[in-house]
Coordinates of C-alpha atoms in Angstrom, one line a residue:
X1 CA 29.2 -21.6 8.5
X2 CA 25.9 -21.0 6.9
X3 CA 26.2 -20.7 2.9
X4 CA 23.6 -17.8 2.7
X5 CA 25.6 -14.1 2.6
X6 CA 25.3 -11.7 5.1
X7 CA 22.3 -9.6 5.1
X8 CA 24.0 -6.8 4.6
X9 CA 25.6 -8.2 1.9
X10 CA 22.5 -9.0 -0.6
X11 CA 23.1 -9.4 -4.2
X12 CA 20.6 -8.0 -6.5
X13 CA 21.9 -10.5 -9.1
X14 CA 18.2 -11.0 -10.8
X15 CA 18.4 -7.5 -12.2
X16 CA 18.5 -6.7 -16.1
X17 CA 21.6 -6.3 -17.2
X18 CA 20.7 -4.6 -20.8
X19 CA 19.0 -1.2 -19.8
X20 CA 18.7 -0.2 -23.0
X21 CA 15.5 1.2 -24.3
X22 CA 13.3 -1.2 -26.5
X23 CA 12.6 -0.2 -29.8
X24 CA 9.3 -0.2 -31.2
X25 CA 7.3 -0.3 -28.2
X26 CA 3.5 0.2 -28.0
X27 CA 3.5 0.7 -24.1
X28 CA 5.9 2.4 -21.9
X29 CA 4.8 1.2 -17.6
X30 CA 6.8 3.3 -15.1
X31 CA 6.6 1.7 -12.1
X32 CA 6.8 -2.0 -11.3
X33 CA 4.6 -2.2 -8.5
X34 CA 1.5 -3.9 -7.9
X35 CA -0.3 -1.7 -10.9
X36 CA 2.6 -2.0 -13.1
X37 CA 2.4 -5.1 -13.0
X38 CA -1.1 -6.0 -13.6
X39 CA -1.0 -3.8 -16.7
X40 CA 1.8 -4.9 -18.1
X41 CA 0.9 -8.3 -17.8
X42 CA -2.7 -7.9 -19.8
X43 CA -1.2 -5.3 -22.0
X44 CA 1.7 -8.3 -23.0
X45 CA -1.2 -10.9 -23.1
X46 CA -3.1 -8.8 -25.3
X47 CA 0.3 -9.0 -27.6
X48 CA 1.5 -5.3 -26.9
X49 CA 5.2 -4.3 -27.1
X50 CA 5.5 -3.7 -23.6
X51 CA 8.5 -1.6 -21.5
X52 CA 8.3 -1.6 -17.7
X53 CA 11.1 1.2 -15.8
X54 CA 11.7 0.3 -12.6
X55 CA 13.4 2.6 -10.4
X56 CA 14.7 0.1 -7.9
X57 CA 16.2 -3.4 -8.5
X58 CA 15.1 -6.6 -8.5
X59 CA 15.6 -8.9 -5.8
X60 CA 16.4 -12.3 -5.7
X61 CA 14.1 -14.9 -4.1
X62 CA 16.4 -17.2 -3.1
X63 CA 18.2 -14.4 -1.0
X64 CA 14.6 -13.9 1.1
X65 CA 16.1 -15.9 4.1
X66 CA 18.9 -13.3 4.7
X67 CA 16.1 -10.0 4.0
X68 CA 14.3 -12.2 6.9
X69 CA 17.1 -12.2 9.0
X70 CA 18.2 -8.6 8.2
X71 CA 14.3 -7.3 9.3
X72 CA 14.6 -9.0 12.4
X73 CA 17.6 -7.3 13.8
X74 CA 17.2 -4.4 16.6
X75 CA 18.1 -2.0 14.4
X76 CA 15.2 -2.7 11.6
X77 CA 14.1 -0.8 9.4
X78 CA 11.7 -2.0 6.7
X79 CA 13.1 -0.2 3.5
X80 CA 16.8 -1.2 4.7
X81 CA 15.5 -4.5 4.1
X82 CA 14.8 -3.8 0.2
X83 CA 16.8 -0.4 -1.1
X84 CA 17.0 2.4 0.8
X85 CA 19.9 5.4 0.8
X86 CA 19.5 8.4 3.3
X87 CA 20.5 10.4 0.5
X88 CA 18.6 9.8 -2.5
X89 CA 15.0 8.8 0.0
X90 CA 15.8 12.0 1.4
X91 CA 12.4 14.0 1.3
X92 CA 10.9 17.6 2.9
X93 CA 7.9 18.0 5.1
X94 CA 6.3 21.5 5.2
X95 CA 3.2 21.0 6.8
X96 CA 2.1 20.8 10.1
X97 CA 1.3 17.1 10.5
X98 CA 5.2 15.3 10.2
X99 CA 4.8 12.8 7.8
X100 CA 7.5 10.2 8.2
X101 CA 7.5 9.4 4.5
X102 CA 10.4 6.8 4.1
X103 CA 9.6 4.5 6.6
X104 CA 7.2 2.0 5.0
X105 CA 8.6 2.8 1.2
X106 CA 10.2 0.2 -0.7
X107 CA 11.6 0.7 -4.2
X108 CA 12.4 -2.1 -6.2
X109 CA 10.8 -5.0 -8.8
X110 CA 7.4 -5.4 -6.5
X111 CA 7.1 -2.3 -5.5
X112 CA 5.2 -1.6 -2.1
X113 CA 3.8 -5.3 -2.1
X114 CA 7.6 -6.2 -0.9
X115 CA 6.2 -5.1 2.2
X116 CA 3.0 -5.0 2.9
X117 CA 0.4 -6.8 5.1
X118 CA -1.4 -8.1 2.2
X119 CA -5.3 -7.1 3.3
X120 CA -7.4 -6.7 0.3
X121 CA -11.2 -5.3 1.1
X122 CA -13.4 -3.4 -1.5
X123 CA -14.1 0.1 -1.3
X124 CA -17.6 0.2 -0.4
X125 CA -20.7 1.4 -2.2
X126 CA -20.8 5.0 -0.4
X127 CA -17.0 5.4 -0.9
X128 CA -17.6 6.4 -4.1
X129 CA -20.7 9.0 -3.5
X130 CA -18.9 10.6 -0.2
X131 CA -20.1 14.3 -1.5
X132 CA -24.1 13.1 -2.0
X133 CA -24.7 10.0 0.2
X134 CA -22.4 11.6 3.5
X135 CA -22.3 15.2 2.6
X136 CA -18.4 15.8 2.9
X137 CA -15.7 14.9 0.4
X138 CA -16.6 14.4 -3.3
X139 CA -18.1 12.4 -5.6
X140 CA -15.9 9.7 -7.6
X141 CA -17.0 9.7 -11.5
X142 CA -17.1 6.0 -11.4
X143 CA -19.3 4.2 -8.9
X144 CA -18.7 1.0 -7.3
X145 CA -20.9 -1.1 -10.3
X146 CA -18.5 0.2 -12.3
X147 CA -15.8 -1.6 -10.5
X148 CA -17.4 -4.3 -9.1
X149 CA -16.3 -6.7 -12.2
X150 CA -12.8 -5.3 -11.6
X151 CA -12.5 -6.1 -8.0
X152 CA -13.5 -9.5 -8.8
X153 CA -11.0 -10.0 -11.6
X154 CA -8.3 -8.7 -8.8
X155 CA -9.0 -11.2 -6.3
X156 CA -8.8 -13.8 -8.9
X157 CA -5.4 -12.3 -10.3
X158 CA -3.7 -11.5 -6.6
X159 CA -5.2 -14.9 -5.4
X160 CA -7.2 -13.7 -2.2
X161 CA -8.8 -16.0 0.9
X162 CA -11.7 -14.6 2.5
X163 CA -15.2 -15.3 4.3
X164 CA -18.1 -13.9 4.9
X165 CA -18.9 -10.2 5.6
X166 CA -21.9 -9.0 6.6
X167 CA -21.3 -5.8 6.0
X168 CA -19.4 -5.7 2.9
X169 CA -20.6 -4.4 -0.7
X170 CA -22.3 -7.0 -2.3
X171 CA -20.2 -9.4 -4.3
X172 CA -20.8 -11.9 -7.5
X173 CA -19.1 -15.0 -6.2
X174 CA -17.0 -16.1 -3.3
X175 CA -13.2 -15.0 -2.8
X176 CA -11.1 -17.7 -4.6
X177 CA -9.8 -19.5 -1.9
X178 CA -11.3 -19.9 2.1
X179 CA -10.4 -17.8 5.0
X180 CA -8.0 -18.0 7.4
X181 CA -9.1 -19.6 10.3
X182 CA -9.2 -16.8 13.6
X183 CA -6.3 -16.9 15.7
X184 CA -6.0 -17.7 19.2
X185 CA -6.6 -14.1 20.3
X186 CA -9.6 -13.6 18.0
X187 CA -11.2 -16.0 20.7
X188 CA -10.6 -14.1 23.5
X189 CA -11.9 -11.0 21.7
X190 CA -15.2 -12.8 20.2
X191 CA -16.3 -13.7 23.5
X192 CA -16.0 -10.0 24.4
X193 CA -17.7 -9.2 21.3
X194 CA -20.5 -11.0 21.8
X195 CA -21.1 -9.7 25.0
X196 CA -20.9 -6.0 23.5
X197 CA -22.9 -7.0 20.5
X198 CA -19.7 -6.7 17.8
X199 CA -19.6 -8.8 15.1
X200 CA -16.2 -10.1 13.9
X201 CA -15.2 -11.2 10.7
X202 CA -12.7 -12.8 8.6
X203 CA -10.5 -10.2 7.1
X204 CA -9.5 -11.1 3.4
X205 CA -6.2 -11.8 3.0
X206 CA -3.9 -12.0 -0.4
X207 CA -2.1 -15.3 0.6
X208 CA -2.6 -18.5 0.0
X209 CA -4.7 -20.6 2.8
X210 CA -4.2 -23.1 0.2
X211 CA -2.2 -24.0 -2.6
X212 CA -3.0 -21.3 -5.6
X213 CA -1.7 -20.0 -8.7
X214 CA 1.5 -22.5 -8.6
X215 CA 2.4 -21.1 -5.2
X216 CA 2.9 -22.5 -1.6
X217 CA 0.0 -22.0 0.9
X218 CA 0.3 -20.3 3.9
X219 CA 3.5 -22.3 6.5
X220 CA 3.0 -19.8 9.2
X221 CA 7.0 -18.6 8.8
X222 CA 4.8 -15.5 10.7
X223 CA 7.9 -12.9 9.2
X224 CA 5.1 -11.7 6.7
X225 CA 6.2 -8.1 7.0
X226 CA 8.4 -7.5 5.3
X227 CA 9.3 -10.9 4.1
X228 CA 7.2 -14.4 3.0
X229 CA 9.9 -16.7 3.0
X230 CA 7.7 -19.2 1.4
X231 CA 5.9 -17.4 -1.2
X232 CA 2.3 -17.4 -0.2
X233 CA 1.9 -14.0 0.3
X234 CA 1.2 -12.0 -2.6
X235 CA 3.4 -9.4 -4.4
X236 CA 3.6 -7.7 -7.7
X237 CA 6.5 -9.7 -8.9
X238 CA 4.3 -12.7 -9.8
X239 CA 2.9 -10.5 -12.3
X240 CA 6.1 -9.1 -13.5
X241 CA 7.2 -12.7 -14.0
X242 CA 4.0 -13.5 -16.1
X243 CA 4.3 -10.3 -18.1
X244 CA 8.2 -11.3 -19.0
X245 CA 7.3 -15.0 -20.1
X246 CA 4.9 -13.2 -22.6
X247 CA 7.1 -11.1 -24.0
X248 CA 7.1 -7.8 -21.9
X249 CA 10.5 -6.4 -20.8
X250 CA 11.6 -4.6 -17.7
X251 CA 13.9 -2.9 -16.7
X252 CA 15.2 -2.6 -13.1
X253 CA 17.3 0.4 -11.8
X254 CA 16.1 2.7 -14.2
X255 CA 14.8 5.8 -12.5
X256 CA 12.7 8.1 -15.0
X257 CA 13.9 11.8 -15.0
X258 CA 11.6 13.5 -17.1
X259 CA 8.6 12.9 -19.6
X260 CA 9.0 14.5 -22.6
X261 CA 6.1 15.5 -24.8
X262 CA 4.5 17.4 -27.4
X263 CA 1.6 19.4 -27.2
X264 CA -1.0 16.8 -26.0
X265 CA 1.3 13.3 -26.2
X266 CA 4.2 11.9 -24.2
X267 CA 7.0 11.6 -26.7
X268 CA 9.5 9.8 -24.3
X269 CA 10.5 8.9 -20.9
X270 CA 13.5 9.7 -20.1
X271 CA 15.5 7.5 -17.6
X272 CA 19.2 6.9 -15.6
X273 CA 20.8 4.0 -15.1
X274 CA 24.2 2.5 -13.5
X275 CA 25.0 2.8 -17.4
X276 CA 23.8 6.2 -18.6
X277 CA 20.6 8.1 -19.2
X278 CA 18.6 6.8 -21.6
X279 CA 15.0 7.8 -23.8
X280 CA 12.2 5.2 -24.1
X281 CA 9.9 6.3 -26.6
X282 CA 6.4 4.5 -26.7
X283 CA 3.0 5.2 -28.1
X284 CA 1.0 5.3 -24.8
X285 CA 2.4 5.9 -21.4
X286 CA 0.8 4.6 -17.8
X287 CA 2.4 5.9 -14.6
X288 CA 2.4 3.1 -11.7
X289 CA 4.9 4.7 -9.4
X290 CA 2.5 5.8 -7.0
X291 CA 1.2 8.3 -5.2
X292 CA 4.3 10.6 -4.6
X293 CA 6.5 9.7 -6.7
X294 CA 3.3 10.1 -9.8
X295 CA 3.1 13.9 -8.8
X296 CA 6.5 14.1 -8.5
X297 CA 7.4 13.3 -11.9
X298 CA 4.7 15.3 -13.4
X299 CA 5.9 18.6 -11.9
X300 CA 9.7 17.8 -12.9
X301 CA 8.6 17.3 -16.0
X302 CA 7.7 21.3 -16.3
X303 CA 7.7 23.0 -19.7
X304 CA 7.9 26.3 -21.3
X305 CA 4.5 25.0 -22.5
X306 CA 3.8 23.0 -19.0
X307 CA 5.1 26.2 -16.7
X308 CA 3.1 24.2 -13.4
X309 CA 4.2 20.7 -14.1
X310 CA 2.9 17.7 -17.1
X311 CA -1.1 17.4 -17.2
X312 CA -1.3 20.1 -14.3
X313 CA -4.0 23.0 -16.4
X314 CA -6.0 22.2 -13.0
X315 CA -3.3 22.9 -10.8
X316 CA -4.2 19.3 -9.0
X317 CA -0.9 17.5 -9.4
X318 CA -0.2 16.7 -6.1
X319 CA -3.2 18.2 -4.4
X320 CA -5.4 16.3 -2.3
X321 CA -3.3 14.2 -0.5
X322 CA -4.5 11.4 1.5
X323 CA -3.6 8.8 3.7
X324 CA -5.5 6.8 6.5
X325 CA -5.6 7.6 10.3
X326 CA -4.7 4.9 12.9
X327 CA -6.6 4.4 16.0
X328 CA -5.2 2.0 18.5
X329 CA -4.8 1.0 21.6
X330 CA -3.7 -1.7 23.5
X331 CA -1.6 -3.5 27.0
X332 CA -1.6 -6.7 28.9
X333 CA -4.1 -9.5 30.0
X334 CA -3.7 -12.0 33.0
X335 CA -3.9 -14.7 30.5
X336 CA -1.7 -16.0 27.8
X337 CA -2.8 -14.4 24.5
X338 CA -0.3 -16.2 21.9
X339 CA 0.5 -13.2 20.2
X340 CA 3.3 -13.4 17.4
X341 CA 2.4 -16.8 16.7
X342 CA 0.5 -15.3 13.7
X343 CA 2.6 -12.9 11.3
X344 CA -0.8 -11.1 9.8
X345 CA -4.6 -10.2 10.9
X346 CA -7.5 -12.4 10.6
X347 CA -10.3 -10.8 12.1
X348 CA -12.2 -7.0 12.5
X349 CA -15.1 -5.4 12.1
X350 CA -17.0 -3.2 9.4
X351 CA -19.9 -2.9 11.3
X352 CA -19.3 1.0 12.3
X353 CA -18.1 2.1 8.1
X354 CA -21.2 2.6 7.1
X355 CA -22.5 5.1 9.8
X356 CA -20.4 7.8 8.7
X357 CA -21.5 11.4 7.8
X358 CA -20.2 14.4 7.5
X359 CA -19.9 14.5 11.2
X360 CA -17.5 10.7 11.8
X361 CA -15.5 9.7 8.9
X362 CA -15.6 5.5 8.2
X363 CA -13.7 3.4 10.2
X364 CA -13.1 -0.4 10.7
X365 CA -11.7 -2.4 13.4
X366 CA -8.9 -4.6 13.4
X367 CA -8.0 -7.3 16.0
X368 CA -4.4 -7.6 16.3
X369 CA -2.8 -11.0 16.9
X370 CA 1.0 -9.7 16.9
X371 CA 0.6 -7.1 19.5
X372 CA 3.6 -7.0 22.0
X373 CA 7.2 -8.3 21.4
X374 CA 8.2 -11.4 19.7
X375 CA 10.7 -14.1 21.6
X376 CA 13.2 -13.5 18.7
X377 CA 13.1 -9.4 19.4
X378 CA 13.4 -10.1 22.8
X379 CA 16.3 -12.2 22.2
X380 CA 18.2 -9.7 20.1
X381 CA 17.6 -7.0 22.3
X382 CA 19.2 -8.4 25.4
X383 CA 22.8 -9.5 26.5
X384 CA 21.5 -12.1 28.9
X385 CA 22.0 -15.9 28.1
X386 CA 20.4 -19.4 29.0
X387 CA 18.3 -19.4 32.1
X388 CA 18.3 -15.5 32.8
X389 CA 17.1 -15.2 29.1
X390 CA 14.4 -17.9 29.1
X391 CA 13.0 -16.4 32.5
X392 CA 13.1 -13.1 30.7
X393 CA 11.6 -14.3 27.9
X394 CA 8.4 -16.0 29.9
X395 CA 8.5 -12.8 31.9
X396 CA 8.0 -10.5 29.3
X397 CA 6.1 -12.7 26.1
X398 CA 2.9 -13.8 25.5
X399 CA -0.3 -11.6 27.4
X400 CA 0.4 -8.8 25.3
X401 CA -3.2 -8.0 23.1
X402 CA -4.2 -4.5 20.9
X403 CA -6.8 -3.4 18.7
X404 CA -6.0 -1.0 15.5
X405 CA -8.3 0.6 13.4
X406 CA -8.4 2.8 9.6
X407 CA -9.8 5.9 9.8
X408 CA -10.5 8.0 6.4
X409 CA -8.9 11.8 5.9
X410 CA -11.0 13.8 4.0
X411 CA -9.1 15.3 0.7
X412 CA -7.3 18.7 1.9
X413 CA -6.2 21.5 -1.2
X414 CA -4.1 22.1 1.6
X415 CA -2.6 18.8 2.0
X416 CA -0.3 18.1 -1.2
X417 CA 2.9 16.7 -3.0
X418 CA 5.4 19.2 -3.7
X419 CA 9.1 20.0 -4.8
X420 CA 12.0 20.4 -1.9
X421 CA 13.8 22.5 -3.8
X422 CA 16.6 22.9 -1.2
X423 CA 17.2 19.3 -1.3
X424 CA 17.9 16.8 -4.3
X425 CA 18.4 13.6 -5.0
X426 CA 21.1 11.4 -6.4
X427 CA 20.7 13.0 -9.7
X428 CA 20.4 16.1 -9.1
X429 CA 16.1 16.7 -8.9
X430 CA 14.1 18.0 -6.1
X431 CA 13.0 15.6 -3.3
X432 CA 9.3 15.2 -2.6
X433 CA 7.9 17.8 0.0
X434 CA 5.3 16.3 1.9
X435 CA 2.7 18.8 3.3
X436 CA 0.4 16.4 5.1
X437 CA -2.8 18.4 7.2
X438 CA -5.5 16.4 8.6
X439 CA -9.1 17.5 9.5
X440 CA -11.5 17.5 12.6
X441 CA -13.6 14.9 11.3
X442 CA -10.8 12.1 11.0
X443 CA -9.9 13.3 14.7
X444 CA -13.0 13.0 15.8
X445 CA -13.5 10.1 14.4
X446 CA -9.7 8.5 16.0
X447 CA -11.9 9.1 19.6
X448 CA -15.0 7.3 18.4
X449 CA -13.1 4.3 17.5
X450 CA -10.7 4.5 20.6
X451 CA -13.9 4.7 22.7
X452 CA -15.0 1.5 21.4
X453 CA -11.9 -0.3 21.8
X454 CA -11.7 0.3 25.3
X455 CA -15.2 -0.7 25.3
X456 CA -13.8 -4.1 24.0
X457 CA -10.7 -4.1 26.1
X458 CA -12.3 -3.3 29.4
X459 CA -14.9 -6.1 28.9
X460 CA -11.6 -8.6 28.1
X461 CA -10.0 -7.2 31.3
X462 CA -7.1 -5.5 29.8
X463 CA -4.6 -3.7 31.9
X464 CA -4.0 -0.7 29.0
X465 CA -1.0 0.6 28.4
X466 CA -1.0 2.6 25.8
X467 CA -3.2 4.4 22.7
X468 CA -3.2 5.8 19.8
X469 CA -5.8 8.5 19.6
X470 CA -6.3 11.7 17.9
X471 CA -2.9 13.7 19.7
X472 CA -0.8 10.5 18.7
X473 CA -1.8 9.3 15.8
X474 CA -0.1 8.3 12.3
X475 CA -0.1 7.4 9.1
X476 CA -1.0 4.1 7.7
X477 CA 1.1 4.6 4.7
X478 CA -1.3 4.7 1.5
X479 CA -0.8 7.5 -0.6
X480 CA -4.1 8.9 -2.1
X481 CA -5.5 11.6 -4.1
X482 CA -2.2 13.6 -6.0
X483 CA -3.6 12.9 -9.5
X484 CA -7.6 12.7 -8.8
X485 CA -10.1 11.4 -11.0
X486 CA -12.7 13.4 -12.2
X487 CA -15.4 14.8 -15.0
X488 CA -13.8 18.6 -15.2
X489 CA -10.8 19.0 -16.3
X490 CA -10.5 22.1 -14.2
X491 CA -9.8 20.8 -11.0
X492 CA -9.2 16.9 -11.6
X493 CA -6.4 15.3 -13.2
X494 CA -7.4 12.1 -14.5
X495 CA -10.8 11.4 -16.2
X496 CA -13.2 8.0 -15.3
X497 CA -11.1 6.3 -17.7
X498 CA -7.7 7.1 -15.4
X499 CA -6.8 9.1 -19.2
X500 CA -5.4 12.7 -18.1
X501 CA -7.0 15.3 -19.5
X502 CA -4.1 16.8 -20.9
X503 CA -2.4 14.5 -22.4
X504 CA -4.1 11.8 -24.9
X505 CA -1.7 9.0 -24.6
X506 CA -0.9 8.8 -20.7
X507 CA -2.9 6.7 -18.2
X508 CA -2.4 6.8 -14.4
X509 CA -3.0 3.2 -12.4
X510 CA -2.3 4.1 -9.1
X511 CA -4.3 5.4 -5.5
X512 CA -2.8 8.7 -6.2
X513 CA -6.2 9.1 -8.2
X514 CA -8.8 8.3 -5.5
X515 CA -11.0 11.3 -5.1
X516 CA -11.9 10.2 -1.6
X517 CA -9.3 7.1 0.2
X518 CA -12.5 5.8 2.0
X519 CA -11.3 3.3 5.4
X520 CA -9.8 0.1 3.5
X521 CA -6.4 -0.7 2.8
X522 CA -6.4 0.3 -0.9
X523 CA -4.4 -2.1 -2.7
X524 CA -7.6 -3.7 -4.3
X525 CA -8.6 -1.0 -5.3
X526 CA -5.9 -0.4 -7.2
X527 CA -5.6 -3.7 -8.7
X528 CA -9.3 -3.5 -9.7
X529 CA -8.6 0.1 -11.2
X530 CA -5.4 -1.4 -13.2
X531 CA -7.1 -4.0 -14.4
X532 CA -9.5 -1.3 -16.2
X533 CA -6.8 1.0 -17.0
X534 CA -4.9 -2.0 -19.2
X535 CA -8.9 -2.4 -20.8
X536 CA -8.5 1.4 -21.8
X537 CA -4.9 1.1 -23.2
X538 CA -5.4 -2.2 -24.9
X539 CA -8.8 -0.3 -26.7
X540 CA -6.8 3.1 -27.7
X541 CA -3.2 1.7 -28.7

């Protein structure tokens, strides 16, 4: 009998056990995500009294084996994996695009990084002039020299392997460690490629392709979402741990209620427990929670002096939501394409972002290597044993190949964060509504990039069997734009400085204050921008 507990029976036994709050502290983080974490690690090197409230728990590492067994099952379900209860993730969805918003959330010490793919790519240089360079969208207040030293500083931080790019912004020095070589079934599609003049490219990646930062490189476990059993892959409790051996405290299972405030400050946050409800106080406050659960909070946090919700005089607090568009498509090839053997991506193609006008949003390409059913989900999915199973198995694995894509939405008024107020939580608050509307030009620009992966799949020889286009499209899961960044205070939240307008002494690190989401996975991006937010709190406190 195996010594590891049932996965259904995971301890959480890493978690703090005093939730008090700290006294004396300089800096009060909510959120222990991948921003949280950053900050509260430069804001504890810089010798800050530092607080981190994390809503979740902490998970143990040594327990990642049975979370890799649990994700595995039939019946999976990423944020089972982590901390998930129907009840308290419950959330509303009002507009007329369902947004499915629980299915790729994880709460807990980490945050999203529990789960993710772990793609890092820059934003590039038109991303941040969308309004004057592509006519559409808006204008960030910051362009990308501004954040160029900050991107670099993340890659160094998260630890990131990468190659060349033709088409990328331009960069100082290489990425700190080498890319990951292409996968099987990147060969099949370069040699289509080529023929359709398509340049590939590696995509960077935060793992380890080689020993870094006192963690494993890369032993091709191929679970990487949700799980790394070894290590390699990024998350953001490698920062939490580095902020707690410098003297920063967090604390896990401690959801924040309500901010409480003066005039122009945040006096307090004040947070539940298994133990009680508690008050932090703190001189400066920075919200990492991200971008739904940042809005959220603000609008709870309504006053007799704050009638529309904390640092809302705009009336943007969870306006403007974002999220990237998938294009996909995808089926079967005469041919064995080894997909599977490879748990993440390590090729696409940025040769089509920069084309984009106020006609065809950005887009990039992405060359899927895990396309198709694995042998173990095959496996669990059957009741069929030795040789009917193995015949099965050979029957059904292995020719499967598919193409994916990010496709920017345009910021909406009209797509936003709000309150549920039919519905609460475990204690007792409104659950997020999600009123998610998407555009023509994001649709239009799902058939553009479907047209060019058949393109690619019909010069493979593909047998295609299915695709994700404009009429079945989804969500990639980034949460942008609830708390925007911008110069006026009349209809942005944040300014360059990710300082709210209203109040002095709160900071927002998080995507929920992209202006425009652009077409790259955005976790950089917030890493680059946290970086510059702990710069700003380290300068005012």
């Amino acid at each position: 009998m195996s010594g590891r507990p049932p996965a259904e029976d995971i301890e959480t036994s890493a978690g703090a056990t005093d939730r008090t709050p700290v006294a004396d502290a300089d800096v009060c983080i909510v959120g222990a995500g991948p921003a949280g974490a950053l900050v509260a690690d430069r804001l504890a090197d810089a010798g800050h009294e530092v607080v981190v409230l994390e809503a979740g728990p902490r998970f143990d590492f040594d327990d990642r084996l049975a979370r890799q067994e649990k994700a595995i099952r039939p019946t999976y379900s990423r944020p089972e994996v982590w901390d998930s209860d129907p009840e308290r993730d419950a959330h509303g969805n009002s507009g007329p695009w369902f947004y499915p918003l629980n299915h790729a959330r994880a709460r807990g010490v980490g945050g999203s990084t529990l789960h993710w793919q772990g793609m890092v790519m820059r934003l590039h240089e038109g991303d941040f002039n969308s309004k004057s360079e592509r006519g559409v969208g808006t204008d960030w207040p910051i362009d990308y020299a501004d954040l160029r030293p900050y991107y670099a500083a993340a890659e160094q931080e998260l630890g990131v392997a990468g190659g060349d790019n033709p088409f990328a912004p331009p960069r100082e020095e290489p990425r700190p460690m080498p890319a990951f070589p292409p996968s099987y079934s990147d060969s099949l599609f370069a040699d289509a490629c080529d023929e359709l003049g398509i340049a590939m490219h590696p995509v960077p990646n935060a793992r380890n392709s080689e020993v870094y930062d006192g963690r494993s490189q890369c032993v091709g476990y191929g679970t990487c979402q949700p799980v790394c059993p070894s290590g390699a892959k990024y998350d953001g409790t490698v920062h939490i741990e580095s902020a707690e051996e410098k003297g920063a405290t967090v604390i896990d299972r401690a959801a924040v209620q309500r901010l409480a405030h003066d005039a122009d400050r945040i006096t307090a946050a004040t947070y539940a427990t298994p133990d009680g409800e508690y008050r932090q106080e703190a001189d400066a406050f920075v919200l990492a929670a991200g971008g739904v659960e940042i809005p959220r909070l603000l609008l709870l946090s309504e006053s007799e002096q704050y009638p529309e919700g904390l640092a809302n005089s705009s009336g943007a607090v969870g306006r403007f939501f974002m999220d990237h568009l998938f294009a996909g498509m995808g089926g079967t090839l005469d041919e064995p394409t080894r997909q599977n053997h490879v748990g993440f991506l390590t090729s696409e193609s940025h040769q089509f972002y920069d084309d984009a006008d106020a006609e065809f949003a950005p887009f990039k390409l992405e060359f899927f290597n895990y396309a198709g059913p694995s042998p173990v989900e095959m496996a669990l999915t059957g009741d069929d044993w030795g040789n009917d199973l193995l015949d099965r198995l050979r029957d059904g694995y292995g020719t499967h190949i598919a193409m994916g894509g990010l496709v920017e939405q345009l910021p909406r008024e009209d797509s936003y964060i709000g309150l549920d107020e039919s519905t609460t939580d475990n204690h007792g608050n409104p659950v997020p509504d999600v009123h998610w509307n998407v555009g023509d030009r994001a649709l239009r620009t799902i058939e553009r990039a479907n047209e060019i992966q058949r393109s690619i799949l019909d010069e493979l020889g593909v047998d295609i069997e299915w695709t994700a286009g404009p009429d079945s499209t989804g969500p990639a899961y980034h949460h942008m734009g609830t708390t925007r960044m911008g110069d006026d205070p009349a209809d942005s939240v944040v300014d360059a400085e990710c300082r709210t307008h209203d109040l002095d002494n709160c900071w927002i690190a998080s995507s929920s204050v992209f202006p425009t989401g652009g077409a790259m996975n955005p976790t950089l991006t917030i890493a680059a921008l946290a970086l510059r937010v702990a710069d700003a709190v380290d300068a005012a406190v």
